[in-house]
Coordinates of C-alpha atoms in Angstrom, one line a residue:
Chain A
M1 CA 31.0 3.4 -29.7
A2 CA 31.6 5.8 -26.7
E3 CA 30.1 8.4 -28.5
D4 CA 27.0 6.3 -28.9
M5 CA 27.4 5.3 -25.2
E6 CA 26.8 9.2 -25.2
T7 CA 24.0 9.2 -27.0
K8 CA 23.2 6.2 -26.4
L9 CA 22.4 7.5 -22.6
K10 CA 21.8 11.1 -23.3
N11 CA 18.1 9.7 -25.5
Y12 CA 17.2 7.2 -22.5
K13 CA 14.1 7.0 -21.6
T14 CA 13.8 3.4 -20.9
A15 CA 15.5 -0.1 -21.0
P16 CA 14.4 -1.1 -24.4
F17 CA 12.9 -4.3 -25.5
D18 CA 15.5 -7.3 -24.8
S19 CA 15.7 -9.9 -26.9
R20 CA 17.5 -12.5 -23.9
F21 CA 13.8 -11.9 -22.5
P22 CA 11.4 -11.3 -25.0
N23 CA 8.5 -12.6 -22.6
Q24 CA 6.4 -11.9 -18.8
N25 CA 8.7 -12.7 -17.5
Q26 CA 11.2 -10.2 -16.6
T27 CA 12.8 -11.7 -13.1
R28 CA 16.3 -12.3 -15.6
N29 CA 16.9 -9.1 -17.3
C30 CA 16.2 -7.8 -13.5
W31 CA 19.1 -9.6 -12.8
Q32 CA 21.5 -9.8 -15.4
N33 CA 21.5 -5.8 -15.7
Y34 CA 21.9 -5.3 -12.2
L35 CA 25.0 -8.0 -12.3
D36 CA 25.9 -6.4 -16.0
F37 CA 26.4 -3.4 -14.3
H38 CA 28.5 -4.8 -10.9
R39 CA 31.0 -6.8 -12.9
C40 CA 31.5 -4.1 -15.3
Q41 CA 32.2 -1.5 -12.7
K42 CA 34.5 -3.4 -10.8
A43 CA 36.0 -5.1 -14.2
M44 CA 37.1 -1.2 -15.2
T45 CA 37.9 -1.1 -11.5
A46 CA 40.0 -3.0 -12.3
K47 CA 41.7 -1.5 -15.3
G48 CA 41.7 1.6 -14.7
G49 CA 38.7 2.2 -17.1
D50 CA 36.3 4.9 -17.5
I51 CA 33.4 3.3 -15.2
S52 CA 30.8 5.8 -17.5
V53 CA 30.7 2.9 -20.5
C54 CA 28.4 0.9 -17.5
E55 CA 25.9 3.9 -16.6
W56 CA 23.6 1.5 -19.4
Y57 CA 23.5 -1.3 -16.9
Q58 CA 22.7 0.5 -13.8
R59 CA 19.9 2.8 -16.0
V60 CA 18.1 -0.7 -17.1
Y61 CA 18.3 -2.6 -13.6
Q62 CA 17.4 1.1 -12.0
S63 CA 13.6 1.1 -14.7
L64 CA 13.3 -1.8 -14.1
C65 CA 14.0 -2.9 -11.1
P66 CA 11.1 -2.9 -7.8
T67 CA 13.5 -0.8 -4.8
S68 CA 13.6 -3.2 -1.8
W69 CA 15.8 -6.3 -4.6
V70 CA 18.2 -3.4 -5.3
T71 CA 19.1 -2.4 -1.8
D72 CA 18.6 -7.1 -0.8
W73 CA 21.5 -7.5 -3.5
D74 CA 23.5 -4.4 -1.9
E75 CA 22.6 -5.0 1.5
Q76 CA 24.2 -8.6 -0.2
R77 CA 27.0 -7.6 -2.1
A78 CA 28.7 -5.4 1.3
E79 CA 27.7 -8.4 3.6
G80 CA 29.7 -10.9 1.0
T81 CA 26.0 -13.5 1.3
F82 CA 25.6 -11.8 -3.1
P83 CA 24.4 -15.1 -4.4
G84 CA 25.3 -13.6 -7.8
K85 CA 28.8 -14.2 -9.2
I86 CA 30.7 -11.1 -9.9
Chain B
L1 CA -30.7 -62.4 -19.5
T2 CA -27.5 -61.3 -18.4
N3 CA -25.5 -57.6 -19.1
T4 CA -23.1 -59.2 -21.5
S5 CA -23.5 -57.1 -24.1
I6 CA -22.6 -53.9 -22.0
S7 CA -20.3 -55.0 -19.8
D8 CA -16.0 -55.9 -20.9
A9 CA -15.8 -52.7 -24.0
Q10 CA -12.3 -52.1 -23.5
E11 CA -11.9 -50.7 -28.0
M12 CA -14.9 -48.7 -27.8
E13 CA -13.3 -46.8 -23.4
T14 CA -9.9 -46.6 -25.5
I15 CA -11.3 -45.1 -28.9
W16 CA -13.4 -41.8 -26.2
T17 CA -10.8 -41.7 -24.5
I18 CA -7.2 -40.7 -27.3
L19 CA -9.4 -39.3 -29.4
P20 CA -11.1 -36.6 -27.0
A21 CA -7.1 -36.2 -25.8
I22 CA -5.9 -35.8 -29.5
I23 CA -8.7 -33.3 -30.2
L24 CA -7.7 -31.7 -27.1
I25 CA -4.0 -31.8 -28.2
L26 CA -4.6 -29.3 -31.3
I27 CA -6.8 -27.7 -29.6
A28 CA -4.1 -27.0 -27.2
L29 CA -1.0 -26.4 -29.2
P30 CA -2.4 -23.5 -31.7
S31 CA -3.3 -21.6 -28.2
L32 CA -1.0 -21.9 -26.6
R33 CA 1.1 -20.4 -29.5
I34 CA -1.8 -17.2 -30.4
L35 CA -1.1 -16.7 -26.3
Y36 CA 2.5 -15.9 -27.3
L37 CA 1.7 -14.0 -30.1
T38 CA -0.5 -12.0 -28.9
D39 CA 2.8 -10.8 -25.9
E40 CA 3.6 -7.8 -28.6
I41 CA 6.8 -6.3 -29.0
N42 CA 6.7 -2.8 -28.5
N43 CA 8.7 0.0 -27.2
P44 CA 7.9 1.2 -23.9
S45 CA 8.2 5.3 -24.0
F46 CA 8.4 4.8 -19.6
T47 CA 8.5 2.1 -17.0
I48 CA 6.7 1.5 -14.0
K49 CA 6.7 -1.1 -11.2
S50 CA 3.4 -1.6 -9.0
I51 CA 4.3 -3.7 -5.9
G52 CA 1.7 -5.7 -3.6
H53 CA 1.7 -5.7 0.2
Q54 CA -0.4 -6.9 2.5
W55 CA -2.8 -4.0 2.1
Y56 CA -1.3 -2.0 -0.6
W57 CA 0.2 -1.3 -3.8
T58 CA 3.8 0.9 -4.2
Y59 CA 4.0 1.9 -7.7
E60 CA 7.5 3.0 -8.4
Y61 CA 8.8 5.2 -11.3
T62 CA 12.7 5.3 -11.4
D63 CA 13.4 6.1 -15.2
Y64 CA 14.4 9.4 -14.1
G65 CA 15.2 9.9 -10.6
G66 CA 13.0 8.1 -7.3
L67 CA 9.5 8.9 -7.2
I68 CA 8.1 6.2 -5.2
F69 CA 4.1 6.2 -3.6
N70 CA 2.2 3.9 -1.8
S71 CA -0.9 3.7 -3.0
Y72 CA -3.9 2.7 -0.5
M73 CA -8.1 2.7 0.3
L74 CA -9.6 5.5 1.0
P75 CA -11.8 4.8 3.9
P76 CA -15.7 5.2 4.3
L77 CA -14.8 7.8 6.7
F78 CA -12.2 9.9 4.6
L79 CA -14.4 9.7 1.4
E80 CA -15.6 13.1 -0.7
P81 CA -18.5 13.8 -1.8
G82 CA -18.7 11.8 -5.1
D83 CA -15.9 9.1 -5.0
L84 CA -16.2 5.7 -4.9
R85 CA -16.4 3.5 -2.3
L86 CA -14.2 0.9 -2.0
L87 CA -12.5 1.7 -5.7
D88 CA -10.4 5.4 -4.2
V89 CA -7.1 5.5 -3.5
D90 CA -4.9 8.2 -1.5
N91 CA -2.8 8.2 -4.1
R92 CA -3.4 7.4 -8.2
V93 CA -1.4 6.3 -11.2
V94 CA -0.4 9.2 -13.2
L95 CA 0.1 8.8 -16.9
P96 CA -0.3 10.3 -20.1
V97 CA -2.3 9.0 -22.9
E98 CA -0.8 7.4 -26.4
A99 CA 2.6 6.5 -24.9
P100 CA 3.1 2.7 -24.0
V101 CA 3.9 2.2 -20.6
R102 CA 5.7 -1.3 -19.6
M103 CA 3.9 -1.8 -16.0
M104 CA 6.7 -4.1 -14.2
I105 CA 4.9 -6.2 -11.3
T106 CA 5.5 -8.3 -8.4
S107 CA 5.1 -8.9 -4.3
Q108 CA 6.7 -7.7 -1.7
D109 CA 4.4 -10.4 0.5
V110 CA 1.9 -13.5 -1.3
L111 CA 0.1 -13.5 -4.3
H112 CA -1.8 -11.0 -5.8
S113 CA -3.1 -9.7 -9.0
W114 CA -2.5 -5.9 -11.1
T115 CA -6.4 -5.3 -12.6
V116 CA -7.9 -3.1 -14.3
P117 CA -10.6 -4.2 -17.2
S118 CA -11.8 -1.8 -18.6
L119 CA -7.8 -1.5 -20.0
G120 CA -7.8 -4.9 -21.0
L121 CA -5.1 -6.1 -18.1
K122 CA -4.8 -8.3 -15.2
T123 CA -1.3 -9.6 -14.8
D124 CA -0.3 -11.5 -11.3
A125 CA 1.6 -10.4 -8.8
I126 CA 4.4 -13.2 -7.7
P127 CA 6.2 -12.6 -4.8
G128 CA 10.7 -13.1 -6.1
R129 CA 9.0 -12.3 -10.3
L130 CA 8.8 -9.6 -12.8
N131 CA 6.2 -9.7 -14.6
Q132 CA 5.3 -7.1 -17.5
T133 CA 2.4 -5.9 -19.2
T134 CA 2.8 -3.6 -21.2
F135 CA -0.4 -1.1 -22.9
T136 CA -1.0 2.0 -24.6
A137 CA -4.6 4.1 -23.1
T138 CA -6.5 6.1 -26.1
R139 CA -8.3 8.6 -23.5
P140 CA -7.5 10.3 -20.8
G141 CA -9.9 9.6 -17.3
V142 CA -9.9 7.6 -14.6
Y143 CA -9.8 3.9 -14.6
Y144 CA -10.5 1.5 -12.0
G145 CA -9.3 -2.4 -10.6
Q146 CA -9.1 -4.2 -7.2
C147 CA -6.7 -7.6 -6.0
S148 CA -7.8 -9.8 -7.8
E149 CA -6.1 -12.8 -6.3
I150 CA -6.1 -13.5 -3.4
C151 CA -4.3 -11.9 -0.3
G152 CA -5.4 -12.3 2.7
A153 CA -7.8 -9.9 5.0
N154 CA -7.9 -6.7 2.9
H155 CA -7.3 -8.2 0.0
S156 CA -11.2 -6.7 -1.5
F157 CA -9.5 -3.2 0.0
M158 CA -6.5 -2.5 -2.0
P159 CA -8.5 -1.4 -5.3
I160 CA -6.2 0.5 -8.5
V161 CA -6.8 3.9 -9.4
L162 CA -5.2 5.0 -12.7
E163 CA -5.4 8.6 -13.9
L164 CA -5.1 8.9 -17.4
I165 CA -4.5 12.6 -18.3
P166 CA -3.3 14.5 -22.2

């Protein structure tokens, strides 16, 4: 599984089609991957695991999300006003 | 002489209201189905984000690193001979041909619309929403478009230019 992930990351071109978000509105796709990355990071850090497994979500949200959105959300997380549950 | 034969036609009025409504629904439902069917699934080679501002576009190429730049219309005083007035920009969106491209379009302030008519593209840029459009260009060249949603004083002066290279 970890090896598959490494191969997937090595061959990463861009965010692939996600059947959870098949239509034009990809707002939720960006949001969900951002949340998934930070949840994964938090869970792995708490367990003392390898956070590199979370890198996939990071690559996807970096591909999809506007930089200004990511910056705003990072600031909100730092201030404790982030609306999502991580 | 009275008007009894030309007033109070309740039945007729009901029929010619309900029947066209049914016909329109019968047209609309397959049309909506086709609208979703034409939004095909394709696996893009890369993703570019286009963010509308008053009154310029920002393009972000963030699949591999962080190339971000603004694209402003060339003012008339800065035009070189051969440049197109109101269409040419300082930084074009450079793309390869024959590669499926995914464009993610949004806005930082008001409504805009990212359009390239010669490629059949028009997608609204809505603040707080990320709209996706995909295309594969087959011919190299320079493709022009203009903002297609009224967005203030300089709505006509924020064009889009794609440069497709082989």
